[in-house]
Amino acid sequence: MNSVILIAGARLQAVLLLVFSAYMLLRGHNAPGGGFIGGLIAATGFVVYAIACGTADARKALRFDPGSIAGAGLGIALFAGLMAALWGDALFTGQWLFIGETEDDKGIPLSTVLIFDIGVYLVVLGAILSIAFSLEEAV
Amino acid sequence: MSWYLTLPLVIPFVASIIAYLLRSSPLGAWVSIIGSGLGLIASIALMAVVLDAGVIAGQMGNWPAPFGITLVADLLSAVMVLITAITGFAVAIYALSDITERQAKLGYHALFQILLAGVTGAFLTGDLFNLYVWFEVMLIASFGLLILNGGKEQIDGGVKYVALNLISTILFLTGIGLLYGMTGTLNFADLALKVEEVENQGLLTVVAMMFMVAFGVKAAVFPLFFWLPAAYHTPSFAVSAVFAGLLTKVGVYALIRMFTMVFDHDIGFTHTVLLWVACFTMVIGVLGAAAQSDFRKILSFHIISQIGYMILGLALMTPLALVGAVFYLVHHIIVKANLFLIAGIAKRLTGGTEVYQIGGLYKSAPFLAILFLIPAFSLAGFPPLSGFWAKYIIVKATLDVEMWFVAFIALAVGLMTIYSMTKIWAEAFWKPHPDGIEPDLKTLPNKPAQIIPVAGLAILTIIIGLNPEPFVIFAERTTAQLLDPTAYITTVLGETP
Amino acid sequence: MEQLLSVLIGILVASAVYLMLARNLLRFLFGLILLSNAANLTIFVGGRLTPGAPPLVPDGMDAPIGDVANALPQALVLTAIVIGFGLFAFALILAFRAYQSLGTLNTDEMRVAEPKEN
């Protein structure tokens, strides 16, 4: 599609969607959001980009094959679940680390749950994009 | 304790990820083989632990049962996991010769490992919703495998397979919703206790029937089997072997699990329905096979008729009948997967699977003929092979409860099985090839990768056949656990290890 | 409220069955999507509608205080929706590919894998 307005708009929108998806991913544990929704939003960004600039450009912008992203995400999620074994807990038990914790402030909470969510994010992003790209290329 | 339960699940997932990242290189196939091999070792370890302890359970994420996700292995789960790993290992080796570079690039090995993980997960899970999730893992992987070639036939078979399996999935989900509404729990062990407290037992029977239909579609029983003969003869041989061996058996396993542990409140009704279903399944399956002339279509219909025997064992619900069902389940997975693998070799040697258009295998490849005869005779129930004991126990159980007509049907179906096995034998092996081709095993590309798994599974059939006693004793222990789930319930709900 | 949702589930199932009886594969899939939504609602109603506070555990406690909504059916429904989403995405692509390679969406004409006997 050769519309200058669409291409210019889509680029801006793709960037905004990607940033928003990262925000959604990170706030996910205690507020609405999370890996699945974040992944969907990020995928929307790339789909918009692909509609405007073509799938070849979108694939280039993604840098990695969407299938491999999904595979890596599955690996990260699995790894996050298995990490609990390092602390001797049952698998998939959340482990938390609070950086700069004080009496009444939790500081920056980091957790294996977040790593798991990042994995989910990548799985959703990769899976949706591999479906969407192959459909757009088939039409 | 927990690692014994999780390793058989974690290994295929890891193998699948590595295999997917290496899909463009020939190493992918080897990752799949090594993964299946490690999975086999893990499931042997699981079996050893379960043989010793009876039942082991583990909770994911440190949530105590019945709130969290529970993994449980009793003897039935352990033996199913083990047999899955054996079949998976054999098929992974066979795939070396059967899977083209194009299929491997599309991710065959990754999907295959995910399928194994899904099947294993379905056997190991201890709650109903998790069973649904594993069913879906399995289903997605099988969808992918089925249409990997992208030919017209595969797409056509795939549409029917996908459509009917999705309906069964949704029925399953609805059943879960209703059961949860009535009991407030989805953990098998907890359900077994809570269903007795449900006031409206009639409603419980309704839900039980929903589960029967949902699992019935997966297990391909009459009259819900139509997706199976439409789809199973279309994909690659390695794919159809693992489908034929494992996928329907997951449905049978779910039926056995639910209808011994949870839905035993109205055996007079539910198990009578199962009895009729079993009889029709046996007869229709074997008649369908008699009408077919394609190697794989005949075998597909035989899956259906053999499923009937397993359901019959469940329907009778006597200890001996359940022993028969468990024995049958294990024996059938090995034999059926093996026959599909042999169909693949036969096609490569003769150029087709339509039995009237091929032939001459006995004369020029007698070794393959022997390898075919072992599972074929076992399937038909010839002594002293594994199928004979399986059929013998089931028929004996039928006679014990004096259901003469059912016993007659079971025997007659066995006889009919011989008829279509003879058809394959006479047409594909005995008569000369109509085009004058003399198939020769020496010309087989990558021969060891095809012969070793087939021979290995055949040897397993002979071992079970010649030495059935330990297997029967094992099946008796399994049945005792199924009929008296006290150990299962206390292990799951009691102190977590 | 439960009764109202039950009626809604009934309507969804009825329309789904009507759509699924069509010969057109696409209509069949739309029916299937409606049916899966009905199943999700069934789980939701099965957990009883519990209007109350969100089920959040306050700091330093093991259990939420007072009447809170039942979180489990929501988690189940969420999982089911996600899985259903994946399955239907696949099924729709399959329908599309079937249309491309078989040239029809009429299920009666899909006889490649099981040819008619002559």
mmCIF file of N, CA and C in Angstrom, chain C residues 2-118:
data_model
loop_
_atom_site.group_PDB
_atom_site.id
_atom_site.type_symbol
_atom_site.label_atom_id
_atom_site.label_comp_id
_atom_site.label_asym_id
_atom_site.label_seq_id
_atom_site.Cartn_x
_atom_site.Cartn_y
_atom_site.Cartn_z
ATOM 1 N N GLU C 2 -27.870 -15.065 37.613
ATOM 2 C CA GLU C 2 -27.494 -16.378 37.076
ATOM 3 C C GLU C 2 -28.490 -16.839 36.007
ATOM 4 N N GLN C 3 -29.804 -16.623 36.321
ATOM 5 C CA GLN C 3 -30.827 -17.064 35.365
ATOM 6 C C GLN C 3 -30.664 -16.347 34.031
ATOM 7 N N LEU C 4 -30.403 -15.048 34.124
ATOM 8 C CA LEU C 4 -30.254 -14.252 32.906
ATOM 9 C C LEU C 4 -29.082 -14.784 32.070
ATOM 10 N N LEU C 5 -27.976 -15.059 32.751
ATOM 11 C CA LEU C 5 -26.807 -15.556 32.022
ATOM 12 C C LEU C 5 -27.088 -16.937 31.440
ATOM 13 N N SER C 6 -27.865 -17.745 32.187
ATOM 14 C CA SER C 6 -28.194 -19.074 31.659
ATOM 15 C C SER C 6 -28.984 -18.951 30.364
ATOM 16 N N VAL C 7 -29.936 -18.009 30.362
ATOM 17 C CA VAL C 7 -30.713 -17.803 29.132
ATOM 18 C C VAL C 7 -29.781 -17.371 28.007
ATOM 19 N N LEU C 8 -28.860 -16.490 28.335
ATOM 20 C CA LEU C 8 -27.910 -16.018 27.322
ATOM 21 C C LEU C 8 -27.095 -17.191 26.771
ATOM 22 N N ILE C 9 -26.662 -18.072 27.682
ATOM 23 C CA ILE C 9 -25.904 -19.242 27.231
ATOM 24 C C ILE C 9 -26.760 -20.081 26.293
ATOM 25 N N GLY C 10 -28.049 -20.232 26.679
ATOM 26 C CA GLY C 10 -28.959 -21.004 25.826
ATOM 27 C C GLY C 10 -29.056 -20.406 24.433
ATOM 28 N N ILE C 11 -29.210 -19.084 24.389
ATOM 29 C CA ILE C 11 -29.326 -18.423 23.077
ATOM 30 C C ILE C 11 -28.042 -18.631 22.273
ATOM 31 N N LEU C 12 -26.920 -18.477 22.948
ATOM 32 C CA LEU C 12 -25.637 -18.649 22.251
ATOM 33 C C LEU C 12 -25.521 -20.054 21.679
ATOM 34 N N VAL C 13 -25.890 -21.060 22.492
ATOM 35 C CA VAL C 13 -25.770 -22.439 22.014
ATOM 36 C C VAL C 13 -26.706 -22.671 20.842
ATOM 37 N N ALA C 14 -27.936 -22.129 20.957
ATOM 38 C CA ALA C 14 -28.899 -22.338 19.873
ATOM 39 C C ALA C 14 -28.378 -21.734 18.573
ATOM 40 N N SER C 15 -27.882 -20.476 18.647
ATOM 41 C CA SER C 15 -27.381 -19.860 17.410
ATOM 42 C C SER C 15 -26.161 -20.604 16.903
ATOM 43 N N ALA C 16 -25.336 -21.084 17.856
ATOM 44 C CA ALA C 16 -24.142 -21.814 17.440
ATOM 45 C C ALA C 16 -24.526 -23.076 16.689
ATOM 46 N N VAL C 17 -25.494 -23.820 17.223
ATOM 47 C CA VAL C 17 -25.892 -25.064 16.550
ATOM 48 C C VAL C 17 -26.457 -24.752 15.170
ATOM 49 N N TYR C 18 -27.266 -23.668 15.107
ATOM 50 C CA TYR C 18 -27.831 -23.295 13.807
ATOM 51 C C TYR C 18 -26.720 -23.019 12.801
ATOM 52 N N LEU C 19 -25.726 -22.256 13.235
ATOM 53 C CA LEU C 19 -24.630 -21.917 12.323
ATOM 54 C C LEU C 19 -23.821 -23.160 11.950
ATOM 55 N N MET C 20 -23.639 -24.051 12.938
ATOM 56 C CA MET C 20 -22.779 -25.208 12.683
ATOM 57 C C MET C 20 -23.434 -26.218 11.764
ATOM 58 N N LEU C 21 -24.757 -26.128 11.623
ATOM 59 C CA LEU C 21 -25.415 -27.073 10.730
ATOM 60 C C LEU C 21 -25.249 -26.670 9.272
ATOM 61 N N ALA C 22 -24.718 -25.462 9.033
ATOM 62 C CA ALA C 22 -24.545 -25.011 7.652
ATOM 63 C C ALA C 22 -23.437 -25.802 6.970
ATOM 64 N N ARG C 23 -23.529 -25.871 5.642
ATOM 65 C CA ARG C 23 -22.491 -26.609 4.917
ATOM 66 C C ARG C 23 -21.232 -25.787 4.731
ATOM 67 N N ASN C 24 -21.384 -24.476 4.901
ATOM 68 C CA ASN C 24 -20.238 -23.609 4.695
ATOM 69 C C ASN C 24 -19.284 -23.713 5.886
ATOM 70 N N LEU C 25 -18.035 -23.981 5.586
ATOM 71 C CA LEU C 25 -17.053 -24.198 6.657
ATOM 72 C C LEU C 25 -16.890 -22.951 7.528
ATOM 73 N N LEU C 26 -16.950 -21.788 6.902
ATOM 74 C CA LEU C 26 -16.749 -20.555 7.647
ATOM 75 C C LEU C 26 -17.874 -20.349 8.652
ATOM 76 N N ARG C 27 -19.109 -20.600 8.217
ATOM 77 C CA ARG C 27 -20.244 -20.496 9.136
ATOM 78 C C ARG C 27 -20.077 -21.480 10.284
ATOM 79 N N PHE C 28 -19.615 -22.666 9.948
ATOM 80 C CA PHE C 28 -19.381 -23.682 10.980
ATOM 81 C C PHE C 28 -18.406 -23.146 12.029
ATOM 82 N N LEU C 29 -17.342 -22.510 11.552
ATOM 83 C CA LEU C 29 -16.352 -21.999 12.504
ATOM 84 C C LEU C 29 -16.920 -20.870 13.355
ATOM 85 N N PHE C 30 -17.732 -20.002 12.730
ATOM 86 C CA PHE C 30 -18.359 -18.934 13.523
ATOM 87 C C PHE C 30 -19.241 -19.549 14.607
ATOM 88 N N GLY C 31 -19.974 -20.597 14.234
ATOM 89 C CA GLY C 31 -20.801 -21.283 15.215
ATOM 90 C C GLY C 31 -19.956 -21.828 16.352
ATOM 91 N N LEU C 32 -18.818 -22.373 15.984
ATOM 92 C CA LEU C 32 -17.923 -22.952 16.988
ATOM 93 C C LEU C 32 -17.430 -21.868 17.953
ATOM 94 N N ILE C 33 -17.154 -20.675 17.416
ATOM 95 C CA ILE C 33 -16.690 -19.589 18.282
ATOM 96 C C ILE C 33 -17.790 -19.215 19.278
ATOM 97 N N LEU C 34 -19.035 -19.120 18.775
ATOM 98 C CA LEU C 34 -20.149 -18.821 19.684
ATOM 99 C C LEU C 34 -20.262 -19.901 20.751
ATOM 100 N N LEU C 35 -20.124 -21.159 20.328
ATOM 101 C CA LEU C 35 -20.258 -22.270 21.266
ATOM 102 C C LEU C 35 -19.173 -22.192 22.338
ATOM 103 N N SER C 36 -17.974 -21.808 21.917
ATOM 104 C CA SER C 36 -16.909 -21.760 22.921
ATOM 105 C C SER C 36 -17.150 -20.605 23.889
ATOM 106 N N ASN C 37 -17.763 -19.512 23.391
ATOM 107 C CA ASN C 37 -18.114 -18.441 24.316
ATOM 108 C C ASN C 37 -19.169 -18.904 25.302
ATOM 109 N N ALA C 38 -20.106 -19.712 24.811
ATOM 110 C CA ALA C 38 -21.124 -20.256 25.712
ATOM 111 C C ALA C 38 -20.466 -21.106 26.790
ATOM 112 N N ALA C 39 -19.461 -21.901 26.392
ATOM 113 C CA ALA C 39 -18.774 -22.760 27.357
ATOM 114 C C ALA C 39 -18.052 -21.905 28.398
ATOM 115 N N ASN C 40 -17.414 -20.817 27.930
ATOM 116 C CA ASN C 40 -16.723 -19.941 28.879
ATOM 117 C C ASN C 40 -17.691 -19.330 29.881
ATOM 118 N N LEU C 41 -18.855 -18.898 29.367
ATOM 119 C CA LEU C 41 -19.853 -18.325 30.271
ATOM 120 C C LEU C 41 -20.339 -19.368 31.270
ATOM 121 N N THR C 42 -20.433 -20.635 30.800
ATOM 122 C CA THR C 42 -20.866 -21.700 31.704
ATOM 123 C C THR C 42 -19.920 -21.825 32.883
ATOM 124 N N ILE C 43 -18.613 -21.789 32.591
ATOM 125 C CA ILE C 43 -17.647 -21.867 33.687
ATOM 126 C C ILE C 43 -17.824 -20.682 34.623
ATOM 127 N N PHE C 44 -18.021 -19.519 34.016
ATOM 128 C CA PHE C 44 -18.161 -18.292 34.813
ATOM 129 C C PHE C 44 -19.360 -18.389 35.744
ATOM 130 N N VAL C 45 -20.490 -18.850 35.191
ATOM 131 C CA VAL C 45 -21.693 -18.982 36.020
ATOM 132 C C VAL C 45 -21.519 -20.128 37.008
ATOM 133 N N GLY C 46 -20.815 -21.175 36.578
ATOM 134 C CA GLY C 46 -20.581 -22.315 37.468
ATOM 135 C C GLY C 46 -19.861 -21.899 38.736
ATOM 136 N N GLY C 47 -19.022 -20.868 38.649
ATOM 137 C CA GLY C 47 -18.329 -20.371 39.837
ATOM 138 C C GLY C 47 -19.191 -19.457 40.669
ATOM 139 N N ARG C 48 -20.455 -19.293 40.309
ATOM 140 C CA ARG C 48 -21.414 -18.408 40.994
ATOM 141 C C ARG C 48 -20.976 -16.959 40.836
ATOM 142 N N LEU C 49 -21.943 -16.105 40.591
ATOM 143 C CA LEU C 49 -21.632 -14.683 40.473
ATOM 144 C C LEU C 49 -21.528 -14.114 41.873
ATOM 145 N N THR C 50 -20.366 -13.651 42.219
ATOM 146 C CA THR C 50 -20.153 -13.145 43.568
ATOM 147 C C THR C 50 -19.761 -11.697 43.503
ATOM 148 N N PRO C 51 -20.741 -10.794 43.500
ATOM 149 C CA PRO C 51 -20.384 -9.386 43.501
ATOM 150 C C PRO C 51 -19.731 -9.064 44.833
ATOM 151 N N GLY C 52 -18.591 -8.492 44.821
ATOM 152 C CA GLY C 52 -17.882 -8.191 46.058
ATOM 153 C C GLY C 52 -16.595 -7.498 45.713
ATOM 154 N N ALA C 53 -15.757 -7.388 46.694
ATOM 155 C CA ALA C 53 -14.484 -6.734 46.461
ATOM 156 C C ALA C 53 -13.608 -7.624 45.591
ATOM 157 N N PRO C 54 -12.630 -7.033 44.876
ATOM 158 C CA PRO C 54 -11.685 -7.869 44.141
ATOM 159 C C PRO C 54 -10.885 -8.739 45.111
ATOM 160 N N PRO C 55 -10.553 -9.955 44.730
ATOM 161 C CA PRO C 55 -9.915 -10.888 45.668
ATOM 162 C C PRO C 55 -8.437 -10.579 45.853
ATOM 163 N N LEU C 56 -8.132 -9.487 46.496
ATOM 164 C CA LEU C 56 -6.738 -9.133 46.744
ATOM 165 C C LEU C 56 -6.407 -9.349 48.217
ATOM 166 N N VAL C 57 -5.244 -9.911 48.449
ATOM 167 C CA VAL C 57 -4.826 -10.176 49.828
ATOM 168 C C VAL C 57 -4.084 -8.951 50.355
ATOM 169 N N PRO C 58 -4.538 -8.368 51.472
ATOM 170 C CA PRO C 58 -3.845 -7.187 52.004
ATOM 171 C C PRO C 58 -2.451 -7.541 52.498
ATOM 172 N N ASP C 59 -1.647 -6.512 52.647
ATOM 173 C CA ASP C 59 -0.264 -6.703 53.079
ATOM 174 C C ASP C 59 -0.204 -7.438 54.416
ATOM 175 N N GLY C 60 0.657 -8.426 54.483
ATOM 176 C CA GLY C 60 0.900 -9.076 55.760
ATOM 177 C C GLY C 60 -0.167 -10.066 56.182
ATOM 178 N N MET C 61 -1.070 -10.447 55.267
ATOM 179 C CA MET C 61 -2.092 -11.423 55.635
ATOM 180 C C MET C 61 -2.046 -12.607 54.672
ATOM 181 N N ASP C 62 -2.743 -13.683 55.055
ATOM 182 C CA ASP C 62 -2.762 -14.883 54.218
ATOM 183 C C ASP C 62 -4.018 -14.967 53.371
ATOM 184 N N ALA C 63 -5.070 -14.292 53.812
ATOM 185 C CA ALA C 63 -6.334 -14.423 53.098
ATOM 186 C C ALA C 63 -6.986 -13.066 52.984
ATOM 187 N N PRO C 64 -7.787 -12.859 51.943
ATOM 188 C CA PRO C 64 -8.490 -11.595 51.809
ATOM 189 C C PRO C 64 -9.553 -11.454 52.902
ATOM 190 N N ILE C 65 -9.917 -10.217 53.231
ATOM 191 C CA ILE C 65 -10.899 -9.981 54.285
ATOM 192 C C ILE C 65 -12.287 -9.860 53.665
ATOM 193 N N GLY C 66 -13.268 -10.403 54.349
ATOM 194 C CA GLY C 66 -14.665 -10.216 53.959
ATOM 195 C C GLY C 66 -15.029 -10.955 52.690
ATOM 196 N N ASP C 67 -16.160 -10.538 52.103
ATOM 197 C CA ASP C 67 -16.657 -11.176 50.886
ATOM 198 C C ASP C 67 -15.884 -10.675 49.681
ATOM 199 N N VAL C 68 -15.233 -11.593 48.977
ATOM 200 C CA VAL C 68 -14.556 -11.170 47.756
ATOM 201 C C VAL C 68 -15.059 -12.052 46.616
ATOM 202 N N ALA C 69 -14.823 -11.589 45.412
ATOM 203 C CA ALA C 69 -15.254 -12.340 44.235
ATOM 204 C C ALA C 69 -14.436 -13.632 44.133
ATOM 205 N N ASN C 70 -15.060 -14.665 43.539
ATOM 206 C CA ASN C 70 -14.375 -15.939 43.325
ATOM 207 C C ASN C 70 -13.434 -15.767 42.139
ATOM 208 N N ALA C 71 -12.141 -15.879 42.394
ATOM 209 C CA ALA C 71 -11.170 -15.588 41.336
ATOM 210 C C ALA C 71 -10.910 -16.779 40.440
ATOM 211 N N LEU C 72 -11.178 -17.987 40.935
ATOM 212 C CA LEU C 72 -10.787 -19.178 40.178
ATOM 213 C C LEU C 72 -11.495 -19.286 38.831
ATOM 214 N N PRO C 73 -12.845 -19.145 38.778
ATOM 215 C CA PRO C 73 -13.474 -19.264 37.459
ATOM 216 C C PRO C 73 -12.941 -18.239 36.476
ATOM 217 N N GLN C 74 -12.595 -17.057 37.002
ATOM 218 C CA GLN C 74 -12.066 -16.051 36.078
ATOM 219 C C GLN C 74 -10.735 -16.497 35.498
ATOM 220 N N ALA C 75 -9.909 -17.109 36.361
ATOM 221 C CA ALA C 75 -8.630 -17.612 35.857
ATOM 222 C C ALA C 75 -8.867 -18.715 34.830
ATOM 223 N N LEU C 76 -9.840 -19.602 35.128
ATOM 224 C CA LEU C 76 -10.127 -20.688 34.186
ATOM 225 C C LEU C 76 -10.615 -20.128 32.860
ATOM 226 N N VAL C 77 -11.557 -19.165 32.952
ATOM 227 C CA VAL C 77 -12.113 -18.611 31.720
ATOM 228 C C VAL C 77 -11.028 -17.912 30.919
ATOM 229 N N LEU C 78 -10.158 -17.199 31.611
ATOM 230 C CA LEU C 78 -9.079 -16.497 30.914
ATOM 231 C C LEU C 78 -8.214 -17.499 30.150
ATOM 232 N N THR C 79 -7.838 -18.584 30.834
ATOM 233 C CA THR C 79 -7.039 -19.612 30.166
ATOM 234 C C THR C 79 -7.792 -20.169 28.961
ATOM 235 N N ALA C 80 -9.083 -20.456 29.184
ATOM 236 C CA ALA C 80 -9.862 -21.046 28.091
ATOM 237 C C ALA C 80 -9.963 -20.079 26.915
ATOM 238 N N ILE C 81 -10.107 -18.787 27.210
ATOM 239 C CA ILE C 81 -10.205 -17.803 26.122
ATOM 240 C C ILE C 81 -8.897 -17.776 25.334
ATOM 241 N N VAL C 82 -7.786 -17.763 26.063
ATOM 242 C CA VAL C 82 -6.493 -17.695 25.384
ATOM 243 C C VAL C 82 -6.294 -18.911 24.495
ATOM 244 N N ILE C 83 -6.586 -20.093 25.056
ATOM 245 C CA ILE C 83 -6.416 -21.305 24.263
ATOM 246 C C ILE C 83 -7.367 -21.307 23.079
ATOM 247 N N GLY C 84 -8.626 -20.900 23.357
ATOM 248 C CA GLY C 84 -9.603 -20.868 22.272
ATOM 249 C C GLY C 84 -9.168 -19.923 21.165
ATOM 250 N N PHE C 85 -8.588 -18.801 21.563
ATOM 251 C CA PHE C 85 -8.102 -17.819 20.596
ATOM 252 C C PHE C 85 -7.066 -18.449 19.664
ATOM 253 N N GLY C 86 -6.119 -19.185 20.276
ATOM 254 C CA GLY C 86 -5.099 -19.840 19.459
ATOM 255 C C GLY C 86 -5.707 -20.869 18.519
ATOM 256 N N LEU C 87 -6.621 -21.682 19.054
ATOM 257 C CA LEU C 87 -7.217 -22.738 18.231
ATOM 258 C C LEU C 87 -7.994 -22.154 17.064
ATOM 259 N N PHE C 88 -8.752 -21.073 17.330
ATOM 260 C CA PHE C 88 -9.581 -20.547 16.255
ATOM 261 C C PHE C 88 -8.751 -19.802 15.231
ATOM 262 N N ALA C 89 -7.678 -19.162 15.695
ATOM 263 C CA ALA C 89 -6.775 -18.556 14.716
ATOM 264 C C ALA C 89 -6.283 -19.639 13.765
ATOM 265 N N PHE C 90 -5.899 -20.785 14.339
ATOM 266 C CA PHE C 90 -5.435 -21.881 13.497
ATOM 267 C C PHE C 90 -6.556 -22.373 12.579
ATOM 268 N N ALA C 91 -7.755 -22.550 13.153
ATOM 269 C CA ALA C 91 -8.854 -23.104 12.362
ATOM 270 C C ALA C 91 -9.216 -22.179 11.206
ATOM 271 N N LEU C 92 -9.182 -20.856 11.456
ATOM 272 C CA LEU C 92 -9.515 -19.920 10.382
ATOM 273 C C LEU C 92 -8.470 -19.966 9.274
ATOM 274 N N ILE C 93 -7.189 -20.079 9.667
ATOM 275 C CA ILE C 93 -6.148 -20.190 8.644
ATOM 276 C C ILE C 93 -6.350 -21.472 7.855
ATOM 277 N N LEU C 94 -6.708 -22.539 8.574
ATOM 278 C CA LEU C 94 -6.927 -23.809 7.893
ATOM 279 C C LEU C 94 -8.071 -23.674 6.887
ATOM 280 N N ALA C 95 -9.144 -22.987 7.297
ATOM 281 C CA ALA C 95 -10.271 -22.793 6.383
ATOM 282 C C ALA C 95 -9.824 -22.011 5.159
ATOM 283 N N PHE C 96 -9.000 -20.993 5.405
ATOM 284 C CA PHE C 96 -8.496 -20.172 4.302
ATOM 285 C C PHE C 96 -7.662 -21.019 3.338
ATOM 286 N N ARG C 97 -6.757 -21.829 3.915
ATOM 287 C CA ARG C 97 -5.915 -22.697 3.071
ATOM 288 C C ARG C 97 -6.773 -23.723 2.335
ATOM 289 N N ALA C 98 -7.790 -24.225 3.025
ATOM 290 C CA ALA C 98 -8.665 -25.208 2.380
ATOM 291 C C ALA C 98 -9.340 -24.561 1.176
ATOM 292 N N TYR C 99 -9.770 -23.300 1.343
ATOM 293 C CA TYR C 99 -10.413 -22.608 0.233
ATOM 294 C C TYR C 99 -9.428 -22.412 -0.910
ATOM 295 N N GLN C 100 -8.183 -22.100 -0.552
ATOM 296 C CA GLN C 100 -7.170 -21.898 -1.596
ATOM 297 C C GLN C 100 -6.892 -23.182 -2.367
ATOM 298 N N SER C 101 -6.699 -24.290 -1.633
ATOM 299 C CA SER C 101 -6.230 -25.482 -2.341
ATOM 300 C C SER C 101 -7.383 -26.352 -2.829
ATOM 301 N N LEU C 102 -8.533 -26.311 -2.161
ATOM 302 C CA LEU C 102 -9.633 -27.157 -2.624
ATOM 303 C C LEU C 102 -10.633 -26.366 -3.454
ATOM 304 N N GLY C 103 -10.575 -25.037 -3.361
ATOM 305 C CA GLY C 103 -11.448 -24.209 -4.175
ATOM 306 C C GLY C 103 -12.879 -24.156 -3.695
ATOM 307 N N THR C 104 -13.149 -24.617 -2.493
ATOM 308 C CA THR C 104 -14.524 -24.573 -2.000
ATOM 309 C C THR C 104 -14.523 -24.504 -0.493
ATOM 310 N N LEU C 105 -15.611 -23.965 0.052
ATOM 311 C CA LEU C 105 -15.789 -24.012 1.499
ATOM 312 C C LEU C 105 -16.979 -24.906 1.844
ATOM 313 N N ASN C 106 -17.587 -25.493 0.822
ATOM 314 C CA ASN C 106 -18.724 -26.367 1.045
ATOM 315 C C ASN C 106 -18.214 -27.727 1.536
ATOM 316 N N THR C 107 -18.599 -28.075 2.750
ATOM 317 C CA THR C 107 -18.027 -29.299 3.331
ATOM 318 C C THR C 107 -18.474 -30.549 2.585
ATOM 319 N N ASP C 108 -19.615 -30.465 1.897
ATOM 320 C CA ASP C 108 -20.060 -31.644 1.145
ATOM 321 C C ASP C 108 -19.132 -31.949 -0.025
ATOM 322 N N GLU C 109 -18.465 -30.918 -0.502
ATOM 323 C CA GLU C 109 -17.598 -31.133 -1.667
ATOM 324 C C GLU C 109 -16.170 -31.471 -1.277
ATOM 325 N N MET C 110 -15.886 -31.467 0.026
ATOM 326 C CA MET C 110 -14.531 -31.810 0.465
ATOM 327 C C MET C 110 -14.412 -33.322 0.564
ATOM 328 N N ARG C 111 -14.091 -33.946 -0.539
ATOM 329 C CA ARG C 111 -14.036 -35.409 -0.539
ATOM 330 C C ARG C 111 -12.697 -35.913 -1.033
ATOM 331 N N VAL C 112 -11.648 -35.120 -0.863
ATOM 332 C CA VAL C 112 -10.352 -35.546 -1.403
ATOM 333 C C VAL C 112 -9.790 -36.711 -0.598
ATOM 334 N N ALA C 113 -9.863 -36.584 0.731
ATOM 335 C CA ALA C 113 -9.285 -37.626 1.567
ATOM 336 C C ALA C 113 -10.154 -38.874 1.588
ATOM 337 N N GLU C 114 -11.446 -38.687 1.367
ATOM 338 C CA GLU C 114 -12.343 -39.847 1.343
ATOM 339 C C GLU C 114 -13.144 -39.814 0.047
ATOM 340 N N PRO C 115 -12.559 -40.262 -1.047
ATOM 341 C CA PRO C 115 -13.240 -40.153 -2.332
ATOM 342 C C PRO C 115 -14.523 -40.964 -2.348
ATOM 343 N N LYS C 116 -15.473 -40.488 -3.129
ATOM 344 C CA LYS C 116 -16.746 -41.216 -3.275
ATOM 345 C C LYS C 116 -16.499 -42.547 -3.965
ATOM 346 N N GLU C 117 -17.228 -43.562 -3.520
ATOM 347 C CA GLU C 117 -17.149 -44.858 -4.201
ATOM 348 C C GLU C 117 -17.940 -44.751 -5.495
ATOM 349 N N ASN C 118 -17.408 -45.333 -6.521
ATOM 350 C CA ASN C 118 -18.146 -45.307 -7.791
ATOM 351 C C ASN C 118 -18.915 -46.612 -7.988
#
